[in-house]
Tab-separated table of C-alpha atoms and ligand atoms in Angstrom:
chain	number	residue	atom	x	y	z
A	982	UNK	CA	16.620	33.304	-61.609
A	983	UNK	CA	13.610	35.570	-62.003
A	984	UNK	CA	10.064	34.820	-62.974
A	985	UNK	CA	7.820	34.874	-65.992
A	986	UNK	CA	4.352	36.415	-65.925
A	987	UNK	CA	1.970	35.818	-68.788
A	988	UNK	CA	0.346	39.189	-69.493
A	989	UNK	CA	0.736	42.280	-67.341
A	990	UNK	CA	1.448	41.550	-63.667
A	991	UNK	CA	-1.360	42.956	-61.491
A	992	UNK	CA	1.167	44.491	-59.090
A	993	UNK	CA	2.702	46.489	-61.961
A	994	UNK	CA	-0.718	47.852	-62.897
A	995	UNK	CA	-1.675	48.739	-59.338
A	996	UNK	CA	1.710	50.384	-58.666
A	997	UNK	CA	1.564	52.321	-61.955
A	998	UNK	CA	-1.934	53.525	-61.138
A	999	UNK	CA	-0.550	55.069	-57.932
A	1000	UNK	CA	2.255	56.829	-59.828
A	1001	UNK	CA	0.342	58.344	-62.746
A	1002	UNK	CA	-1.764	61.452	-62.261
A	1003	UNK	CA	-5.268	61.243	-63.705
A	1004	UNK	CA	-6.352	61.276	-66.410
A	1005	UNK	CA	-4.394	58.312	-67.764
A	1006	UNK	CA	-4.528	56.675	-71.181
A	1007	UNK	CA	-3.047	53.202	-71.590
A	1008	UNK	CA	-1.757	52.262	-75.034
A	1009	UNK	CA	-1.413	48.597	-75.964
A	1010	UNK	CA	0.270	47.197	-79.053
A	1011	UNK	CA	-1.197	43.831	-80.019
A	1012	UNK	CA	-4.827	43.460	-78.932
A	1013	UNK	CA	-5.222	39.719	-79.575
A	1014	UNK	CA	-8.393	38.707	-77.654
A	1015	UNK	CA	-8.686	42.036	-75.809
A	1016	UNK	CA	-8.260	40.701	-72.280
A	1017	UNK	CA	-5.377	43.034	-71.515
A	1018	UNK	CA	-7.167	45.993	-73.130
A	1019	UNK	CA	-10.074	45.357	-70.760
A	1020	UNK	CA	-7.716	45.122	-67.804
A	1021	UNK	CA	-5.956	48.354	-68.821
A	1022	UNK	CA	-9.273	50.177	-69.184
A	1023	UNK	CA	-10.328	48.990	-65.739
A	1024	UNK	CA	-6.961	49.981	-64.248
A	1025	UNK	CA	-6.516	53.376	-65.897
A	1026	UNK	CA	-9.920	54.397	-67.223
A	1027	UNK	CA	-9.038	54.445	-70.908
A	1028	UNK	CA	-7.177	52.122	-73.270
A	1029	UNK	CA	-6.231	52.519	-76.907
A	1030	UNK	CA	-5.270	49.154	-78.340
A	1031	UNK	CA	-3.671	48.522	-81.723
A	1032	UNK	CA	-4.095	45.272	-83.654
A	1033	UNK	CA	-2.475	44.362	-86.978
A	1034	UNK	CA	-4.693	41.363	-87.707
A	1035	UNK	CA	-7.969	42.417	-89.379
A	1036	UNK	CA	-9.670	39.351	-87.869
A	1037	UNK	CA	-8.572	40.100	-84.288
A	1038	UNK	CA	-9.298	43.813	-84.721
A	1039	UNK	CA	-12.842	43.094	-85.880
A	1040	UNK	CA	-13.408	40.678	-82.993
A	1041	UNK	CA	-12.140	43.328	-80.571
A	1042	UNK	CA	-14.403	46.006	-82.056
A	1043	UNK	CA	-17.350	43.686	-81.476
A	1044	UNK	CA	-16.194	42.807	-77.976
A	1045	UNK	CA	-15.860	46.461	-77.007
A	1046	UNK	CA	-18.863	47.805	-78.892
A	1047	UNK	CA	-20.450	48.828	-75.570
A	1048	UNK	CA	-17.184	49.550	-73.748
A	1049	UNK	CA	-16.433	53.233	-74.303
A	1050	UNK	CA	-13.178	53.020	-72.341
A	1051	UNK	CA	-11.537	50.910	-75.073
A	1052	UNK	CA	-10.648	52.179	-78.544
A	1053	UNK	CA	-9.429	49.668	-81.127
A	1054	UNK	CA	-7.138	50.880	-83.900
A	1055	UNK	CA	-6.569	48.474	-86.777
A	1056	UNK	CA	-3.160	48.300	-88.398
A	1057	UNK	CA	0.466	47.874	-87.472
A	1058	UNK	CA	1.652	49.716	-84.381
A	1059	UNK	CA	4.402	51.054	-86.608
A	1060	UNK	CA	1.737	53.049	-88.467
A	1061	UNK	CA	-0.964	53.499	-85.818
A	1062	UNK	CA	1.138	54.478	-82.815
A	1063	UNK	CA	1.236	58.194	-83.754
A	1064	UNK	CA	-2.593	58.197	-83.649
A	1065	UNK	CA	-2.557	56.626	-80.186
A	1066	UNK	CA	-0.053	58.933	-78.487
A	1067	UNK	CA	-1.909	60.671	-75.637
A	1068	UNK	CA	-1.898	64.477	-75.440
A	1069	UNK	CA	0.991	66.023	-73.493
A	1070	UNK	CA	-1.218	66.845	-70.499
A	1071	UNK	CA	-2.441	63.246	-70.126
A	1072	UNK	CA	-0.456	60.577	-68.301
A	1073	UNK	CA	0.278	57.486	-70.330
A	1074	UNK	CA	1.044	53.820	-69.826
A	1075	UNK	CA	2.423	51.741	-72.692
A	1076	UNK	CA	2.029	47.999	-72.646
B	1450	SAM	C1	1.281	38.239	-77.821
B	1450	SAM	S1	-0.226	38.823	-78.561
B	1450	SAM	C2	-0.577	40.308	-77.682
B	1450	SAM	C3	-1.123	40.002	-76.391
B	1450	SAM	C4	-1.875	41.103	-75.706
B	1450	SAM	N1	-1.157	42.381	-75.727
B	1450	SAM	C5	-2.141	40.643	-74.301
B	1450	SAM	O1	-1.525	41.132	-73.368
B	1450	SAM	O2	-2.970	39.745	-74.154
B	1450	SAM	C6	0.330	39.433	-80.060
B	1450	SAM	C7	-0.734	40.239	-80.834
B	1450	SAM	O3	-0.055	41.305	-81.454
B	1450	SAM	C8	-0.509	41.432	-82.775
B	1450	SAM	N2	0.571	42.082	-83.506
B	1450	SAM	C9	1.736	41.548	-83.927
B	1450	SAM	N3	2.502	42.464	-84.518
B	1450	SAM	C10	1.806	43.632	-84.464
B	1450	SAM	C11	2.068	44.962	-84.896
B	1450	SAM	N4	3.207	45.287	-85.521
B	1450	SAM	N5	1.146	45.905	-84.667
B	1450	SAM	C12	-0.022	45.598	-84.027
B	1450	SAM	N6	-0.322	44.352	-83.594
B	1450	SAM	C13	0.577	43.382	-83.804
B	1450	SAM	C14	-0.817	40.014	-83.204
B	1450	SAM	O4	-1.721	39.981	-84.294
B	1450	SAM	C15	-1.430	39.442	-81.921
B	1450	SAM	O5	-2.812	39.648	-81.858
């Protein structure tokens, strides 16, 4: 039994937003097209997204060129995650 949800379930985002004290930074590993990064930025106010593929990372940089709430880091999460860890006084959501 159970269910499968493609992407982040909206109820998880809305519940998390009620639990985390502002400011919040969402960190995403695997940007792909950037849809979830956009959703995370809208839900939490700021998203740092990490993409290993140079092609997807470049497309995301272009997509978010005028979206200051999204920061795209290019490289493997294994290497880039330390750069994306929010400061201790900032709430964080990892997706
Ligand atoms: C399943 S998609 C991610 C989907 C996205 N998070 C979403 O919710 O729409 C997988 C993405 O992760 C990227 N990826 C795979 N391994 C990675 C890694 N080690 N570090 C960063 N990105 C990675 C792939 O290039 C691909 O764009």
